[in-house]
Short mmCIF file of C-alpha atoms and ligand atoms in Angstrom, two decimals:
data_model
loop_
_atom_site.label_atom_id
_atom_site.label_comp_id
_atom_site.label_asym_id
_atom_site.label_seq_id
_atom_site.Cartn_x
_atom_site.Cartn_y
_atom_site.Cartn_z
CA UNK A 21 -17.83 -20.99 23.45
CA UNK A 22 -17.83 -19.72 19.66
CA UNK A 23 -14.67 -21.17 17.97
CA UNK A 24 -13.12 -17.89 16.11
CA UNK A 25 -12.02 -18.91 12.87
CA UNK A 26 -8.77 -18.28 12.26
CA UNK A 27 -7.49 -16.75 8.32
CA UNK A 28 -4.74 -17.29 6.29
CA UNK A 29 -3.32 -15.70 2.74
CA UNK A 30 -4.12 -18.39 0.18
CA UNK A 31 -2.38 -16.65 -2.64
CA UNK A 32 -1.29 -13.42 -4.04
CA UNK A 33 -0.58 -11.80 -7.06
CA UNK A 34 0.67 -8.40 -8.13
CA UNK A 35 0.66 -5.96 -11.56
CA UNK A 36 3.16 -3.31 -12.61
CA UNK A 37 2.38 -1.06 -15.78
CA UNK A 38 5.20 -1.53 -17.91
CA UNK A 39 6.11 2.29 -18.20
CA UNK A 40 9.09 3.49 -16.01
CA UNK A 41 9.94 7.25 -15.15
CA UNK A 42 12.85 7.45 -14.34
CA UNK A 43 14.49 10.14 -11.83
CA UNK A 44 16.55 11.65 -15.44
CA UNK A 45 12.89 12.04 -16.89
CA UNK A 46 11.75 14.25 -14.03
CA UNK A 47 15.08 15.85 -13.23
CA UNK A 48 13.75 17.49 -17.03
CA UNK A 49 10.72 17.91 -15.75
CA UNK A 50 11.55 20.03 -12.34
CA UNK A 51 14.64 20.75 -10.63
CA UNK A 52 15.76 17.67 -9.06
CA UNK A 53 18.35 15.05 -9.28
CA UNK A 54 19.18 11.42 -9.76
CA UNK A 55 21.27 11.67 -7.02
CA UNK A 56 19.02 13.66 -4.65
CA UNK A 57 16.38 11.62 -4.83
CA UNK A 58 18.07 8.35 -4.70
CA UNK A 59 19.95 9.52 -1.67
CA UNK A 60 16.67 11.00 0.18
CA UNK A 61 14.47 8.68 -0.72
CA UNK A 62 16.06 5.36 -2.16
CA UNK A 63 13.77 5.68 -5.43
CA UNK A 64 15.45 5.36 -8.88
CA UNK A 65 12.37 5.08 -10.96
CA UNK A 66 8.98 4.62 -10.76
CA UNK A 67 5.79 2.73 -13.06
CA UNK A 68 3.08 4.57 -14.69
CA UNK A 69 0.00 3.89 -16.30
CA UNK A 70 -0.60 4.00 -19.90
CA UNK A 71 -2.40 7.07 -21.13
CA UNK A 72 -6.47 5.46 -20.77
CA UNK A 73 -5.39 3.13 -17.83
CA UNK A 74 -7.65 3.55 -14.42
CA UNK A 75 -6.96 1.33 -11.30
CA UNK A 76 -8.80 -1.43 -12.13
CA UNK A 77 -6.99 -2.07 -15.45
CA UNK A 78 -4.10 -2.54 -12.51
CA UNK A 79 -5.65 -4.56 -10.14
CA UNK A 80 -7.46 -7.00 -12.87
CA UNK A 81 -4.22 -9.45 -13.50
CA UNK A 82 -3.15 -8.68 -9.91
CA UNK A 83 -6.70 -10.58 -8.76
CA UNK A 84 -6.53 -13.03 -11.19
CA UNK A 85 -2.84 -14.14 -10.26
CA UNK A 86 -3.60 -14.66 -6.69
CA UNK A 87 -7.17 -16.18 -7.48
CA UNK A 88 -4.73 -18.88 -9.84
CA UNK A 89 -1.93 -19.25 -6.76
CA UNK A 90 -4.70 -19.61 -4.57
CA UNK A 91 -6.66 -22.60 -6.38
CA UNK A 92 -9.54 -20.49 -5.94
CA UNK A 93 -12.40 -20.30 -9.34
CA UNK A 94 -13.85 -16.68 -9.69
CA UNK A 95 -17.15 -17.74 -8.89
CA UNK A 96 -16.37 -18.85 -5.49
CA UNK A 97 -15.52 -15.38 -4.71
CA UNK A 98 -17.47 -14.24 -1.19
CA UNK A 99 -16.26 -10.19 -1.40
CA UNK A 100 -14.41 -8.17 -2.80
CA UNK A 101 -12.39 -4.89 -0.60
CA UNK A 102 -10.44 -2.52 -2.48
CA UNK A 103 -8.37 0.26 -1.07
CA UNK A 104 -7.40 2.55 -3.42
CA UNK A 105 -7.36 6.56 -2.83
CA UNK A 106 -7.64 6.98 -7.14
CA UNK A 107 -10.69 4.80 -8.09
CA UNK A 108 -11.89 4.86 -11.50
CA UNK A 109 -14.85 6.68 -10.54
CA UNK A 110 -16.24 8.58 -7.92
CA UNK A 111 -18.59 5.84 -8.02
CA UNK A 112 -19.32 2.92 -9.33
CA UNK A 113 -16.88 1.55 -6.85
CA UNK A 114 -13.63 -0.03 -8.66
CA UNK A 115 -14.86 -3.00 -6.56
CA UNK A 116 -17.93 -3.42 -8.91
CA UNK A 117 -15.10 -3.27 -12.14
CA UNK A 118 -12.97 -5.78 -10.79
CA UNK A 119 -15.97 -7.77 -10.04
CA UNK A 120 -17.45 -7.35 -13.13
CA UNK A 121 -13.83 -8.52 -15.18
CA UNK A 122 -12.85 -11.54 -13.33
CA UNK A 123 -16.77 -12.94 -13.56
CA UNK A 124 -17.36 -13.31 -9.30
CA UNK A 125 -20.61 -13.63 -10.23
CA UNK A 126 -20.97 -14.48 -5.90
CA UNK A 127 -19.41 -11.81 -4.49
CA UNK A 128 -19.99 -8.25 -3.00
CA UNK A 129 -17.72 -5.75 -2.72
CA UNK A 130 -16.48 -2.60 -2.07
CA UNK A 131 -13.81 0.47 -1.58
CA UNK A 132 -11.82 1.75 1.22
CA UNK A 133 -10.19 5.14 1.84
CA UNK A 134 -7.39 4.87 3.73
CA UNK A 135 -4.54 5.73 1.85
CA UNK A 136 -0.98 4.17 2.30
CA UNK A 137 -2.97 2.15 5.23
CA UNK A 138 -5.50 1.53 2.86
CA UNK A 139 -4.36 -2.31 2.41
CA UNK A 140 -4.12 -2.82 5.88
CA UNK A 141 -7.62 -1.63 7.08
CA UNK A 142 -8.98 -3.65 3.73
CA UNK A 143 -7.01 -6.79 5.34
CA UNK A 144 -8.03 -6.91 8.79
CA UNK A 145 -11.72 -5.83 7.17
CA UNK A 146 -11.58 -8.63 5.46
CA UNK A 147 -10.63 -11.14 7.67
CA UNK A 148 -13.59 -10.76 10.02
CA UNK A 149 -15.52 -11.49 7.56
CA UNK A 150 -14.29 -15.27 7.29
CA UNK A 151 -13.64 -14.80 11.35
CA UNK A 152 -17.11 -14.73 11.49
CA UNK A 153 -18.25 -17.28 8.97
CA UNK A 154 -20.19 -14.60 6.42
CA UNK A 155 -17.68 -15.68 3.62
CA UNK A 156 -15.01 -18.08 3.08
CA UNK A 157 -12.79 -16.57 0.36
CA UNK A 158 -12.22 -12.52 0.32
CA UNK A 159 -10.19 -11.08 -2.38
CA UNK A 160 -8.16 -7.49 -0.57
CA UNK A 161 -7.03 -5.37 -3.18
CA UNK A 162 -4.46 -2.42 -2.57
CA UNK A 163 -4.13 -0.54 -6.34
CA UNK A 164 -3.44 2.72 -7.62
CA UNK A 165 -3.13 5.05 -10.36
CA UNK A 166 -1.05 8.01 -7.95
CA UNK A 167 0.58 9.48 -11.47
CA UNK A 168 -3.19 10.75 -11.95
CA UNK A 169 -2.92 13.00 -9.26
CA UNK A 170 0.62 13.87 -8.77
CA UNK A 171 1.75 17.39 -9.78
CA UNK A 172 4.92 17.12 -12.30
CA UNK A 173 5.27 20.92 -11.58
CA UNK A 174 6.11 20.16 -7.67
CA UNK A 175 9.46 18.84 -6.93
CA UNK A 176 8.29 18.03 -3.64
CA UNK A 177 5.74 15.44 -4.71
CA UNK A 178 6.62 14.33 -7.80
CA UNK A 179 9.55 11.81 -7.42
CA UNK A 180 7.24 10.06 -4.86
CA UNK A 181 4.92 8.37 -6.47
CA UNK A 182 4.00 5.41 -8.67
CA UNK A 183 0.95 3.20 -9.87
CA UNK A 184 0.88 -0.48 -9.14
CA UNK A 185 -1.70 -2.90 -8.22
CA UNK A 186 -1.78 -6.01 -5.56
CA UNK A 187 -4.29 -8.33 -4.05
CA UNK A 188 -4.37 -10.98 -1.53
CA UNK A 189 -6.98 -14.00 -1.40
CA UNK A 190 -7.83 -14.82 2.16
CA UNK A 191 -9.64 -18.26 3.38
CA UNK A 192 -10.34 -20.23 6.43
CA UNK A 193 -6.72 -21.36 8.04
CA UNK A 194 -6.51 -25.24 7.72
CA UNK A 195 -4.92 -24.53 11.75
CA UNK A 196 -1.48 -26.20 10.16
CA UNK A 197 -0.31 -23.31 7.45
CA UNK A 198 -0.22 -19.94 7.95
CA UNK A 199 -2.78 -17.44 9.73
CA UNK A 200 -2.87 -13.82 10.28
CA UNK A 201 -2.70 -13.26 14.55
CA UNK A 202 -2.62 -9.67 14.84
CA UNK A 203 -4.06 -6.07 13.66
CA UNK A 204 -4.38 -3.01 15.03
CA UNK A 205 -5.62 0.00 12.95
CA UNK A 206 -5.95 3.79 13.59
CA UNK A 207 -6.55 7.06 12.68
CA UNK A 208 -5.87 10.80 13.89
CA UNK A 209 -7.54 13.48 11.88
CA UNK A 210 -6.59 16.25 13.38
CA UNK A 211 -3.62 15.60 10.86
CA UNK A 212 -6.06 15.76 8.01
CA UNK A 213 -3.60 18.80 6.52
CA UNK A 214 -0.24 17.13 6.31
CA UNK A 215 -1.30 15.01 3.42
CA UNK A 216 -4.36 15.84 1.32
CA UNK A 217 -6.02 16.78 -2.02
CA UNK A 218 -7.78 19.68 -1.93
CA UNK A 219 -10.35 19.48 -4.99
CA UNK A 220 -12.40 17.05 -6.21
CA UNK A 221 -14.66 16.46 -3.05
CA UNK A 222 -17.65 18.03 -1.95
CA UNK A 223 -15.38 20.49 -0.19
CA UNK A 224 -14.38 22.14 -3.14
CA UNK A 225 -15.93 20.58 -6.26
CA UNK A 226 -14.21 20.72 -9.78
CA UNK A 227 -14.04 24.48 -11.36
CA UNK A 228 -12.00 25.91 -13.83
CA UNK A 229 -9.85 27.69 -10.44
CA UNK A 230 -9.76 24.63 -8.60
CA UNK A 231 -7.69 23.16 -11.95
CA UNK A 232 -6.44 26.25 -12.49
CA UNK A 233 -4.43 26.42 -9.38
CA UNK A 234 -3.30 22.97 -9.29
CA UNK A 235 -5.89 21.65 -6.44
CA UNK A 236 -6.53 18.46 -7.91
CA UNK A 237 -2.98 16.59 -7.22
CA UNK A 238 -1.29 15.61 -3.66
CA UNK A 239 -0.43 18.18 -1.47
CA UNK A 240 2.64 16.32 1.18
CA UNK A 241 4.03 18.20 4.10
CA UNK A 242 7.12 15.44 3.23
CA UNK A 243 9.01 16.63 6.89
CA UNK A 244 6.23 15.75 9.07
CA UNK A 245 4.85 12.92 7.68
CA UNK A 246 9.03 11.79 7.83
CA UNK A 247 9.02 12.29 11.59
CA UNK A 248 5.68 10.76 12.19
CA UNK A 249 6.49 8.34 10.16
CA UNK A 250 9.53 7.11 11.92
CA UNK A 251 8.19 6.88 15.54
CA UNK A 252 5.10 4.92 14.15
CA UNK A 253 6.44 2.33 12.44
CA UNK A 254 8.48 1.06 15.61
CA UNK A 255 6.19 1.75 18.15
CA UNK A 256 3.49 -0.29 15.57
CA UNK A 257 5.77 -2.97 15.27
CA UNK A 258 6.56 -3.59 18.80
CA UNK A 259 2.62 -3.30 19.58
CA UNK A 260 1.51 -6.14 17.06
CA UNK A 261 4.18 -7.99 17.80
CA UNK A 262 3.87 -8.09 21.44
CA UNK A 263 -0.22 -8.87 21.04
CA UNK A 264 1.17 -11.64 18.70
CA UNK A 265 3.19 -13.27 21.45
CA UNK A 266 6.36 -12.92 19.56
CA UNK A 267 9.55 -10.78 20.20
CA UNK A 268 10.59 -8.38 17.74
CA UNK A 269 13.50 -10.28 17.37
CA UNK A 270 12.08 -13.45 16.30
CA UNK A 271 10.24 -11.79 13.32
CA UNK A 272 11.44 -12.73 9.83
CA UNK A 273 10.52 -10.20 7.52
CA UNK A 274 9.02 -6.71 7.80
CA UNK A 275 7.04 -5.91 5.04
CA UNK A 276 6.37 -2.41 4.92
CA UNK A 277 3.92 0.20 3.57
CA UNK A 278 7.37 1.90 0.62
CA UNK A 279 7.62 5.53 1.94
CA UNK A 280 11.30 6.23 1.67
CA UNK A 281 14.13 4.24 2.56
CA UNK A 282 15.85 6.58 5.05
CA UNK A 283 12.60 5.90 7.00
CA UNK A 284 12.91 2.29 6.90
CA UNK A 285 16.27 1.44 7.44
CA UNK A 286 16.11 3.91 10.71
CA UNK A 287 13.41 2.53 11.52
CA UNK A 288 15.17 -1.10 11.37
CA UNK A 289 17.64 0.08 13.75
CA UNK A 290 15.79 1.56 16.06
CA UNK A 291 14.08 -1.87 16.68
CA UNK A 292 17.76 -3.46 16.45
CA UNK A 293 16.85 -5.96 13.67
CA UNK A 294 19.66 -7.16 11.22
CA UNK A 295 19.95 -5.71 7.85
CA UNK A 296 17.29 -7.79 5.01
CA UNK A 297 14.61 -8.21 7.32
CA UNK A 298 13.09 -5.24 6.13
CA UNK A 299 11.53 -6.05 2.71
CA UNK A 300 11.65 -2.96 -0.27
CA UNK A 301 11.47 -2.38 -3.34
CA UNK A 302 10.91 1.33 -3.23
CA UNK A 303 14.03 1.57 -5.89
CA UNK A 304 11.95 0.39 -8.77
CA UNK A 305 8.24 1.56 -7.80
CA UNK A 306 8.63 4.93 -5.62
CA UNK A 307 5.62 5.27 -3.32
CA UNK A 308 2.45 3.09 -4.51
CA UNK A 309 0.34 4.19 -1.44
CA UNK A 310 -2.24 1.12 -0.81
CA UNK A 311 -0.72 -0.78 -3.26
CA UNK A 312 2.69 -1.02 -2.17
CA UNK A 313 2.56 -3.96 0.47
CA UNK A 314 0.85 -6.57 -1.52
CA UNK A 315 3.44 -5.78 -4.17
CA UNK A 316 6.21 -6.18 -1.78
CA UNK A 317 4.27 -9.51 -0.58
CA UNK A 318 3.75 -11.02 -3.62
CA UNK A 319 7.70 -10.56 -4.62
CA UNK A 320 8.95 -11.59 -1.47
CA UNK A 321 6.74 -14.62 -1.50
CA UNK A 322 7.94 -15.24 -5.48
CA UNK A 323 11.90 -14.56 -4.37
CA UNK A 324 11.51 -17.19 -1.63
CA UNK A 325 12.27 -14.58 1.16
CA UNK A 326 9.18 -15.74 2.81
CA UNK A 327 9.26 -19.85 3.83
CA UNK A 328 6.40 -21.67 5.95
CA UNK A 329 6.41 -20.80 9.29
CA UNK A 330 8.16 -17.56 9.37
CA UNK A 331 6.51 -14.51 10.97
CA UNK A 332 6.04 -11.34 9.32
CA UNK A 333 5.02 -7.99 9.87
CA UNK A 334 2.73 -5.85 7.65
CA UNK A 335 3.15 -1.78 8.95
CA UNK A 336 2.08 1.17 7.32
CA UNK A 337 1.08 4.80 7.94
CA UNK A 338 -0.36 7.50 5.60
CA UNK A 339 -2.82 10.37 4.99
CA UNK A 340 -5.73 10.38 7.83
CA UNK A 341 -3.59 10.50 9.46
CA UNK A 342 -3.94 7.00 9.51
CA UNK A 343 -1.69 3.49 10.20
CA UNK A 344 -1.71 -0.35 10.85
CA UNK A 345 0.20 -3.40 11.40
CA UNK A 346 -0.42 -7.00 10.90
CA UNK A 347 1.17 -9.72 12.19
CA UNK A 348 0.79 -13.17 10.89
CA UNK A 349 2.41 -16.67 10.61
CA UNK A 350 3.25 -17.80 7.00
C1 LIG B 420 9.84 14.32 0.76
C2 LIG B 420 11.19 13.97 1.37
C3 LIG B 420 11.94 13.04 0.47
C4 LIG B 420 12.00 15.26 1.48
O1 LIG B 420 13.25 14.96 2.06
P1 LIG B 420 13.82 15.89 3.21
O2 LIG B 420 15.16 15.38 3.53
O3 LIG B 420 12.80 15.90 4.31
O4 LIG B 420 13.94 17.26 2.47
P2 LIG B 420 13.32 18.65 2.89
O5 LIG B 420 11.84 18.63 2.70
O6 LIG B 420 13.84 18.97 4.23
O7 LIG B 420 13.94 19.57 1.80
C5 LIG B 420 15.32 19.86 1.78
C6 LIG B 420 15.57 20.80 0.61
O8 LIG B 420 15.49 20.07 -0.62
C7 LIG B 420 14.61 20.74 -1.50
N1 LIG B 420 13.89 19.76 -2.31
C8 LIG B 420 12.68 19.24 -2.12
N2 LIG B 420 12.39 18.35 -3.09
C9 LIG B 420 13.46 18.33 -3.90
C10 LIG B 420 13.76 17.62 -5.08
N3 LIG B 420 12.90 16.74 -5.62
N4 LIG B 420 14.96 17.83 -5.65
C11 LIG B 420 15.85 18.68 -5.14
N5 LIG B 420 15.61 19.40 -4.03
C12 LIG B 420 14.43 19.22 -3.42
C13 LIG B 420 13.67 21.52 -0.62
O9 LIG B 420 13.13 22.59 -1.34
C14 LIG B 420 14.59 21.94 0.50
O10 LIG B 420 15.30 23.06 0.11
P3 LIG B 420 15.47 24.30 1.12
O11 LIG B 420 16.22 23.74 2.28
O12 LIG B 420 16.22 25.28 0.28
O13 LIG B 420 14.08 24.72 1.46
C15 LIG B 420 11.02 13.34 2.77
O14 LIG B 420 10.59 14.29 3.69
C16 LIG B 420 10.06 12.20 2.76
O15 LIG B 420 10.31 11.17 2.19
N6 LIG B 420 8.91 12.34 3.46
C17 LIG B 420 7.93 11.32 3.55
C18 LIG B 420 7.38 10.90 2.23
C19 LIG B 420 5.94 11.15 2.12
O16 LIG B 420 5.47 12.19 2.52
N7 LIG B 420 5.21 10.22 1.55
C20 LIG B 420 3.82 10.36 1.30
C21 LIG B 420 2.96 9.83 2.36
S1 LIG B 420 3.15 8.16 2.81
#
């Protein structure tokens, strides 16, 4: 029988533009409020690019921190998977710019489309590529400039989203540390319309209308993705963790695509877990779509809420529609 090798996170890393918006600074840009948006959401500010700044000028030090926590040289690099929904380009890939920076000299790469699930498709992509032997380390990337396409005219939308980059380094499990056990991923397009941008694609290329009318930034249908949102996120979790072999119960930390707190926390009761076990930071980033759960990873793994041993959940749901869960042994 073929011996499946079995992965682990060997480091992480994570990079935050310096730049907060505040919920004051858009309450003068639309009609909104501190206070409404901290109590429907949980967000108090958000980071944003400087003016020049693409994703890759994100996910650069974000690489390069968990290539250093990882022991792991640039060159030794197998691939490279980035999900992002704002590369720099159409194409090249922001794969081939991170690439290029950090001197992999070794490795392929490419990007993945999945939005908020983005990191998790790029993760469980990843990792059967070292299940299968065709590399040993794999650098997963979830990074994005969202202020780029976010509409500071729409209330709706705008006190959503921030940029951020995070990465992962994954390599062969040494059987005694930690491994990743579980994933399921999944998509449903007949939901393409809840969450989309309209321009930009071959659908409906660039033209002076399509910026005229505001086609190029996020269009969110915020109440359904809310109630889809709740619903998969337990049902997710209970799924991975069962294939895992663990009870929900038993799992230490929950680590979360950052939609909106009111989601989280009823999701966290619906599964009847204790208050902390859910990991966010949504009050200081807002919404960083692919990039938000290596963020939340690499903080909980720098705040020591993560210790050898424990098990963890990865979920996350966006645009697609799409979701995923991971569940893995630290
Ligand atoms: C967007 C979201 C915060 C809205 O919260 P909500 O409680 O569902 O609010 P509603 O959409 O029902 O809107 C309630 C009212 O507040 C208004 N409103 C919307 N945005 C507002 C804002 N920023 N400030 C003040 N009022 C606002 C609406 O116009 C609506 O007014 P109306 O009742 O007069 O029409 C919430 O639905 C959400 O977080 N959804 C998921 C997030 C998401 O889509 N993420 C992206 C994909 S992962």
């Amino acid at each position: 029988m073929v011996e499946v090798r079995q992965v682990a996170i060997a480091g992480t890393g994570a990079y935050l533009p310096e730049r907060i918006l505040a919920n004051d600074d858009l309450a003068r840009l639309v009609d909104t409020s501190d206070e409404w948006i901290q109590t429907r959401t949980g967000i108090r500010e958000r980071r944003i690019a400087d003016e020049g700044a693409a994703t890759s000028d994100l996910a650069i030090p974000a690489v390069r921190q968990a290539l250093e926590q990882a022991h792991v040289t640039p060159e030794s690099v197998d691939l490279i998977i980035v999900a992002t929904i704002t590369p720099d380009h159409v194409f090249p890939s922001t794969a081939c710019h991170i690439q290029a920076a950090i001197g992999a000299e070794n490795a392929w790469g490419f990007d993945l489309s999945a939005a908020c699930a983005g990191f998790l498709f790029a993760l469980n992509t990843g990792r059967q590529f070292i299940e299968s032997g065709q590399a040993n380390t794999v650098v997963v990337v979830g990074a994005e400039c969202l202020s780029r396409i976010t509409d500071y005219q729409d209330r709706n939308t705008c006190i959503l989203f921030g940029d951020g980059a995070g990465a992962v380094v994954l390599r062969p499990s040494d059987g005694r540390s930690g491994a990743l056990l579980e994933a399921i991923n999944g998509i449903d397009g007949s939901g393409g319309e809840v969450m989309k941008v309209p321009a930009g694609g071959s659908r409906m290329p660039a033209s002076y209308e399509s910026v005229e009318t505001r086609q190029h930034f996020m269009r969110v249908r915020g109440r359904e993705v809310y109630r889809f949102a709740v619903g998969k996120m337990v049902d997710l979790v209970r799924e991975v963790a069962d294939r895992a072999g663990i009870e929900v119960s038993q799992i230490a930390r929950i680590i979360p695509h950052q939609v909106n707190l009111r989601i989280l926390e009823s999701a966290r009761t619906r599964l009847e877990l204790p208050e902390g076990v859910i990991v966010s930071n949504i009050d200081r980033y807002g919404n960083t779509s692919a990039a938000s759960i290596p963020i939340a990873l690499h903080e909980a793994v720098e705040g020591g809420l993560v210790k050898p041993g424990d098990h963890l959940v990865f979920v996350a749901f966006g645009a697609g529609l799409s979701w995923g869960a991971v569940a893995a042994r630290w």
